[in-house]
GROMACS .gro file of C-alpha atoms in nm:
model
  273
    1MET     CA    1  -2.335   4.092  -5.376
    2ARG     CA    2  -2.161   3.722  -5.448
    3LYS     CA    3  -1.831   3.922  -5.505
    4ILE     CA    4  -1.870   4.089  -5.172
    5VAL     CA    5  -1.935   3.772  -5.015
    6HIS     CA    6  -1.617   3.609  -5.181
    7ARG     CA    7  -1.414   3.887  -5.093
    8HIS     CA    8  -1.520   3.896  -4.726
    9LEU     CA    9  -1.447   3.506  -4.708
   10GLY     CA   10  -1.112   3.568  -4.876
   11LYS     CA   11  -1.035   3.779  -4.577
   12VAL     CA   12  -1.140   3.545  -4.338
   13VAL     CA   13  -0.914   3.248  -4.471
   14ALA     CA   14  -0.618   3.488  -4.503
   15GLY     CA   15  -0.645   3.602  -4.139
   16ALA     CA   16  -0.709   3.270  -4.016
   17ALA     CA   17  -0.357   3.156  -4.203
   18ILE     CA   18  -0.207   3.459  -4.059
   19ALA     CA   19  -0.307   3.310  -3.709
   20VAL     CA   20  -0.244   2.975  -3.741
   21ALA     CA   21   0.121   3.110  -3.858
   22GLY     CA   22   0.189   3.317  -3.595
   23THR     CA   23   0.052   3.044  -3.336
   24ALA     CA   24   0.335   2.811  -3.494
   25VAL     CA   25   0.570   3.066  -3.436
   26MET     CA   26   0.493   3.153  -3.097
   27VAL     CA   27   0.508   2.754  -3.046
   28GLY     CA   28   0.850   2.736  -3.180
   29ILE     CA   29   0.953   3.029  -2.951
   30THR     CA   30   0.814   2.918  -2.623
   31LEU     CA   31   0.847   2.507  -2.625
   32PRO     CA   32   1.135   2.366  -2.436
   33GLY     CA   33   1.263   2.169  -2.737
   34SER     CA   34   1.188   2.094  -3.086
   35ALA     CA   35   1.174   1.769  -3.294
   36GLY     CA   36   1.504   1.692  -3.438
   37ALA     CA   37   1.649   1.900  -3.150
   38ASP     CA   38   1.932   1.618  -3.089
   39GLU     CA   39   1.997   1.601  -3.504
   40PRO     CA   40   2.346   1.731  -3.605
   41GLY     CA   41   2.363   2.053  -3.814
   42ARG     CA   42   2.072   2.227  -3.646
   43GLY     CA   43   2.273   2.492  -3.470
   44SER     CA   44   2.226   2.592  -3.109
   45ALA     CA   45   1.884   2.441  -3.102
   46GLY     CA   46   2.060   2.085  -3.105
   47ALA     CA   47   2.337   2.198  -2.878
   48ALA     CA   48   2.388   2.020  -2.549
   49PRO     CA   49   2.281   2.206  -2.226
   50GLY     CA   50   2.504   2.447  -2.127
   51GLN     CA   51   2.665   2.519  -2.474
   52ALA     CA   52   2.620   2.848  -2.665
   53GLY     CA   53   2.464   2.891  -2.973
   54SER     CA   54   2.505   3.199  -3.225
   55GLY     CA   55   2.472   3.583  -3.034
   56GLN     CA   56   2.127   3.604  -3.209
   57GLU     CA   57   2.021   3.275  -3.090
   58GLN     CA   58   2.111   3.341  -2.712
   59GLY     CA   59   1.939   3.671  -2.721
   60GLN     CA   60   1.628   3.494  -2.827
   61GLY     CA   61   1.642   3.166  -2.662
   62GLN     CA   62   1.479   3.077  -2.343
   63SER     CA   63   1.654   3.071  -1.995
   64ALA     CA   64   1.751   2.704  -1.849
   65VAL     CA   65   1.470   2.523  -1.726
   66ARG     CA   66   1.558   2.486  -1.330
   67PRO     CA   67   1.570   2.114  -1.198
   68GLY     CA   68   1.250   2.007  -0.993
   69VAL     CA   69   1.296   2.036  -0.605
   70VAL     CA   70   1.127   1.801  -0.346
   71GLU     CA   71   1.042   1.988  -0.060
   72ARG     CA   72   1.097   1.821   0.294
   73ALA     CA   73   0.766   1.703   0.447
   74PRO     CA   74   0.685   1.954   0.778
   75ALA     CA   75   0.819   1.819   1.078
   76GLN     CA   76   0.574   1.601   1.280
   77GLY     CA   77   0.461   1.706   1.625
   78ASP     CA   78   0.434   1.448   1.892
   79LYS     CA   79   0.069   1.468   1.916
   80GLY     CA   80  -0.219   1.573   1.652
   81THR     CA   81  -0.534   1.768   1.737
   82GLY     CA   82  -0.909   1.683   1.658
   83ARG     CA   83  -0.953   1.429   1.372
   84ASP     CA   84  -0.595   1.467   1.252
   85PRO     CA   85  -0.438   1.150   1.173
   86LEU     CA   86  -0.237   0.979   1.443
   87THR     CA   87   0.105   1.087   1.481
   88ASP     CA   88   0.406   0.804   1.453
   89ASP     CA   89   0.494   0.898   1.831
   90GLU     CA   90   0.092   0.861   1.905
   91THR     CA   91   0.104   0.543   1.696
   92ALA     CA   92   0.414   0.395   1.913
   93ARG     CA   93   0.266   0.496   2.247
   94VAL     CA   94  -0.062   0.338   2.210
   95GLU     CA   95   0.066   0.033   2.089
   96ARG     CA   96   0.288   0.003   2.398
   97ILE     CA   97   0.031   0.089   2.632
   98ALA     CA   98  -0.246  -0.191   2.467
   99VAL     CA   99  -0.014  -0.453   2.489
  100ASN     CA  100   0.028  -0.459   2.873
  101ARG     CA  101   0.213  -0.764   3.081
  102GLN     CA  102  -0.093  -0.966   3.100
  103LEU     CA  103  -0.200  -0.970   2.721
  104PHE     CA  104   0.154  -0.991   2.607
  105GLY     CA  105   0.234  -1.330   2.839
  106SER     CA  106  -0.134  -1.490   2.746
  107SER     CA  107  -0.111  -1.438   2.393
  108GLU     CA  108   0.086  -1.567   2.056
  109ASN     CA  109   0.184  -1.406   1.715
  110VAL     CA  110   0.208  -1.542   1.373
  111GLU     CA  111   0.557  -1.693   1.433
  112GLY     CA  112   0.448  -1.862   1.753
  113GLY     CA  113   0.626  -1.629   1.996
  114ARG     CA  114   0.491  -1.463   2.274
  115GLY     CA  115   0.269  -1.137   2.236
  116PRO     CA  116  -0.031  -1.075   2.012
  117GLN     CA  117   0.024  -1.014   1.660
  118ARG     CA  118   0.005  -0.654   1.558
  119ILE     CA  119  -0.263  -0.588   1.270
  120GLY     CA  120  -0.344  -0.214   1.272
  121VAL     CA  121  -0.361   0.123   1.468
  122ASP     CA  122  -0.663   0.368   1.358
  123LEU     CA  123  -0.796   0.649   1.502
  124ALA     CA  124  -1.107   0.585   1.681
  125GLU     CA  125  -1.471   0.739   1.629
  126PRO     CA  126  -1.557   0.961   1.869
  127GLU     CA  127  -1.840   0.899   2.110
  128GLU     CA  128  -2.184   1.006   2.016
  129ASN     CA  129  -2.213   1.268   2.259
  130GLU     CA  130  -1.897   1.409   2.142
  131LEU     CA  131  -1.962   1.464   1.758
  132ASP     CA  132  -2.007   1.817   1.803
  133ASP     CA  133  -1.731   1.850   2.085
  134PRO     CA  134  -1.433   2.022   1.974
  135GLY     CA  135  -1.244   1.932   2.276
  136ALA     CA  136  -1.358   1.562   2.256
  137PRO     CA  137  -1.033   1.336   2.356
  138ARG     CA  138  -0.846   1.181   2.076
  139ARG     CA  139  -0.890   0.782   2.108
  140ALA     CA  140  -0.691   0.519   1.907
  141ASP     CA  141  -0.820   0.154   1.817
  142VAL     CA  142  -0.508  -0.084   1.818
  143THR     CA  143  -0.593  -0.449   1.663
  144PHE     CA  144  -0.431  -0.750   1.707
  145TYR     CA  145  -0.453  -1.109   1.637
  146ASP     CA  146  -0.411  -1.380   1.894
  147TYR     CA  147  -0.295  -1.684   1.730
  148ARG     CA  148  -0.293  -1.903   2.062
  149ASN     CA  149  -0.713  -1.907   2.071
  150ASP     CA  150  -0.777  -1.714   1.713
  151THR     CA  151  -0.909  -1.431   1.865
  152LEU     CA  152  -0.925  -1.091   1.727
  153VAL     CA  153  -0.850  -0.832   1.987
  154THR     CA  154  -0.920  -0.416   1.980
  155ARG     CA  155  -0.821  -0.197   2.257
  156THR     CA  156  -0.938   0.118   2.259
  157VAL     CA  157  -0.663   0.391   2.412
  158ASN     CA  158  -0.737   0.738   2.524
  159LEU     CA  159  -0.481   0.928   2.399
  160ASP     CA  160  -0.552   1.223   2.681
  161THR     CA  161  -0.538   0.993   2.977
  162GLY     CA  162  -0.307   0.712   2.858
  163LYS     CA  163  -0.530   0.416   2.955
  164VAL     CA  164  -0.706   0.132   2.775
  165GLU     CA  165  -1.102   0.240   2.779
  166ARG     CA  166  -1.212  -0.091   2.669
  167THR     CA  167  -1.135  -0.419   2.500
  168ASP     CA  168  -1.326  -0.587   2.235
  169THR     CA  169  -1.235  -0.963   2.172
  170GLN     CA  170  -1.399  -1.142   1.846
  171HIS     CA  171  -1.377  -1.503   1.701
  172GLY     CA  172  -1.417  -1.566   1.334
  173VAL     CA  173  -1.333  -1.252   1.237
  174GLN     CA  174  -1.018  -1.212   0.957
  175PRO     CA  175  -0.902  -0.866   0.872
  176PRO     CA  176  -0.642  -0.845   0.574
  177LEU     CA  177  -0.324  -0.977   0.658
  178GLY     CA  178  -0.025  -0.753   0.751
  179ARG     CA  179   0.313  -0.778   0.588
  180ASP     CA  180   0.458  -1.017   0.868
  181GLU     CA  181   0.185  -1.247   0.819
  182MET     CA  182   0.224  -1.267   0.459
  183THR     CA  183   0.609  -1.335   0.479
  184GLU     CA  184   0.521  -1.609   0.720
  185ALA     CA  185   0.290  -1.751   0.493
  186ALA     CA  186   0.554  -1.757   0.206
  187GLU     CA  187   0.808  -1.921   0.461
  188LEU     CA  188   0.558  -2.239   0.534
  189LEU     CA  189   0.477  -2.261   0.146
  190ILE     CA  190   0.833  -2.266   0.041
  191ALA     CA  191   0.943  -2.520   0.269
  192ASP     CA  192   0.622  -2.741   0.202
  193PRO     CA  193   0.636  -3.040  -0.030
  194LEU     CA  194   0.329  -2.864  -0.162
  195GLY     CA  195   0.548  -2.546  -0.243
  196ALA     CA  196   0.751  -2.764  -0.515
  197GLY     CA  197   0.574  -2.597  -0.797
  198LEU     CA  198   0.614  -2.245  -0.677
  199ARG     CA  199   0.980  -2.346  -0.641
  200ALA     CA  200   1.017  -2.497  -0.978
  201ASP     CA  201   0.830  -2.184  -1.153
  202TYR     CA  202   1.078  -1.955  -0.977
  203LYS     CA  203   1.368  -2.143  -1.102
  204ASP     CA  204   1.227  -2.141  -1.453
  205ALA     CA  205   1.213  -1.759  -1.426
  206THR     CA  206   1.517  -1.670  -1.298
  207GLY     CA  207   1.764  -1.980  -1.296
  208LYS     CA  208   1.799  -1.932  -0.920
  209GLU     CA  209   1.667  -2.144  -0.621
  210LEU     CA  210   1.394  -2.009  -0.426
  211THR     CA  211   1.463  -2.015  -0.057
  212SER     CA  212   1.322  -1.687   0.125
  213PRO     CA  213   1.017  -1.491   0.085
  214ASP     CA  214   1.243  -1.199   0.025
  215GLN     CA  215   1.297  -1.305  -0.329
  216LEU     CA  216   0.936  -1.251  -0.400
  217THR     CA  217   0.651  -0.973  -0.405
  218LEU     CA  218   0.365  -1.092  -0.189
  219ASN     CA  219   0.006  -1.007  -0.217
  220SER     CA  220  -0.266  -1.209  -0.046
  221MET     CA  221  -0.614  -1.299   0.029
  222VAL     CA  222  -0.782  -1.406   0.330
  223TYR     CA  223  -0.967  -1.749   0.258
  224ARG     CA  224  -1.263  -1.915   0.430
  225ALA     CA  225  -1.371  -2.240   0.378
  226ALA     CA  226  -1.700  -2.337   0.239
  227PRO     CA  227  -1.902  -2.609   0.468
  228GLY     CA  228  -1.816  -2.965   0.284
  229ALA     CA  229  -1.643  -2.817  -0.022
  230GLN     CA  230  -1.256  -2.789   0.104
  231PRO     CA  231  -1.054  -3.126   0.265
  232GLY     CA  232  -1.027  -3.162   0.613
  233LEU     CA  233  -0.712  -2.984   0.645
  234LEU     CA  234  -0.879  -2.637   0.536
  235ALA     CA  235  -1.210  -2.702   0.671
  236LYS     CA  236  -1.150  -2.469   0.965
  237CYS     CA  237  -1.028  -2.162   0.750
  238GLY     CA  238  -1.253  -1.883   0.899
  239GLU     CA  239  -1.201  -2.007   1.259
  240HIS     CA  240  -0.854  -2.045   1.148
  241ARG     CA  241  -0.640  -1.763   0.982
  242CYS     CA  242  -0.587  -1.855   0.643
  243VAL     CA  243  -0.440  -1.727   0.340
  244ARG     CA  244  -0.405  -1.767  -0.027
  245LEU     CA  245  -0.083  -1.618  -0.174
  246PHE     CA  246  -0.019  -1.456  -0.515
  247PRO     CA  247   0.364  -1.464  -0.524
  248LYS     CA  248   0.544  -1.255  -0.795
  249VAL     CA  249   0.931  -1.275  -0.896
  250ARG     CA  250   1.085  -0.958  -0.776
  251ASN     CA  251   1.075  -0.731  -1.097
  252GLY     CA  252   0.953  -1.053  -1.293
  253SER     CA  253   0.631  -1.269  -1.388
  254TRP     CA  254   0.368  -1.356  -1.154
  255ILE     CA  255   0.370  -1.735  -1.022
  256ASP     CA  256  -0.003  -1.923  -1.003
  257SER     CA  257  -0.044  -2.060  -0.647
  258ARG     CA  258  -0.439  -2.030  -0.649
  259ASP     CA  259  -0.485  -2.359  -0.523
  260LEU     CA  260  -0.295  -2.366  -0.220
  261VAL     CA  261  -0.412  -2.247   0.094
  262ILE     CA  262  -0.178  -2.179   0.386
  263ASP     CA  263  -0.347  -2.207   0.753
  264LEU     CA  264  -0.120  -1.974   0.943
  265SER     CA  265  -0.297  -2.113   1.285
  266ALA     CA  266  -0.249  -2.446   1.215
  267ARG     CA  267   0.113  -2.385   1.035
  268LYS     CA  268  -0.017  -2.620   0.734
  269VAL     CA  269  -0.027  -2.613   0.349
  270GLY     CA  270  -0.339  -2.759   0.198
  271LYS     CA  271  -0.425  -2.787  -0.167
  272LEU     CA  272  -0.782  -2.704  -0.322
  273GLY     CA  273  -0.942  -2.978  -0.509
   0.00000   0.00000   0.00000
């Protein structure tokens, strides 16, 4: 009985060895390269793409792998349907509709110029009585920040009628900053005496003078003052639009400026204690 068992196990082991060997052969044939393919003296396996090997190797070798092709995105229409994301045309159109002459003349952007600061444009949620209506109108919420009076303005535009259906204004609401706001914050910091450390760190890292936000990669966080915890200059942060910057040398290291706060509303820089 034991001889039969040993004989059976021997067949199993032999079969497994044959299977492993067969797998190795298959891998050697089907993989698009092998270790040492670039080493000299390896025949056609080490040949550069496009070089011919021996006739036998050509018959057994793989066909050349075609380079990947990135397909062009399908053309975007002028209008979306249903809950589709806003198209570029729709976004541009609702921005023009939302900023009428009155709003443009009475508001101020982050640079102190006329017109509110654009924050974002999003597809608006449908009304409660339209949730199951496939023909419900598409609306967009266009959000601006008015630096003249520190107000967040949201205007809801009906894309079907082209009219502003409602306007909502809020004080003390601080959404994440946009790219233009971060750039302006960096401009103020670079030019301020408190930005001396930032400028010095940049010069140590690159050997060049820091003169423009374009030399940095910027990330940011809205800053709100805790009552009694900040110096007077930063006490209004939260009511004012304030930011802490996290600058990085382009293709280089981070620069620590966490203790500095830029008040974009007052256009001043303060330092946390």
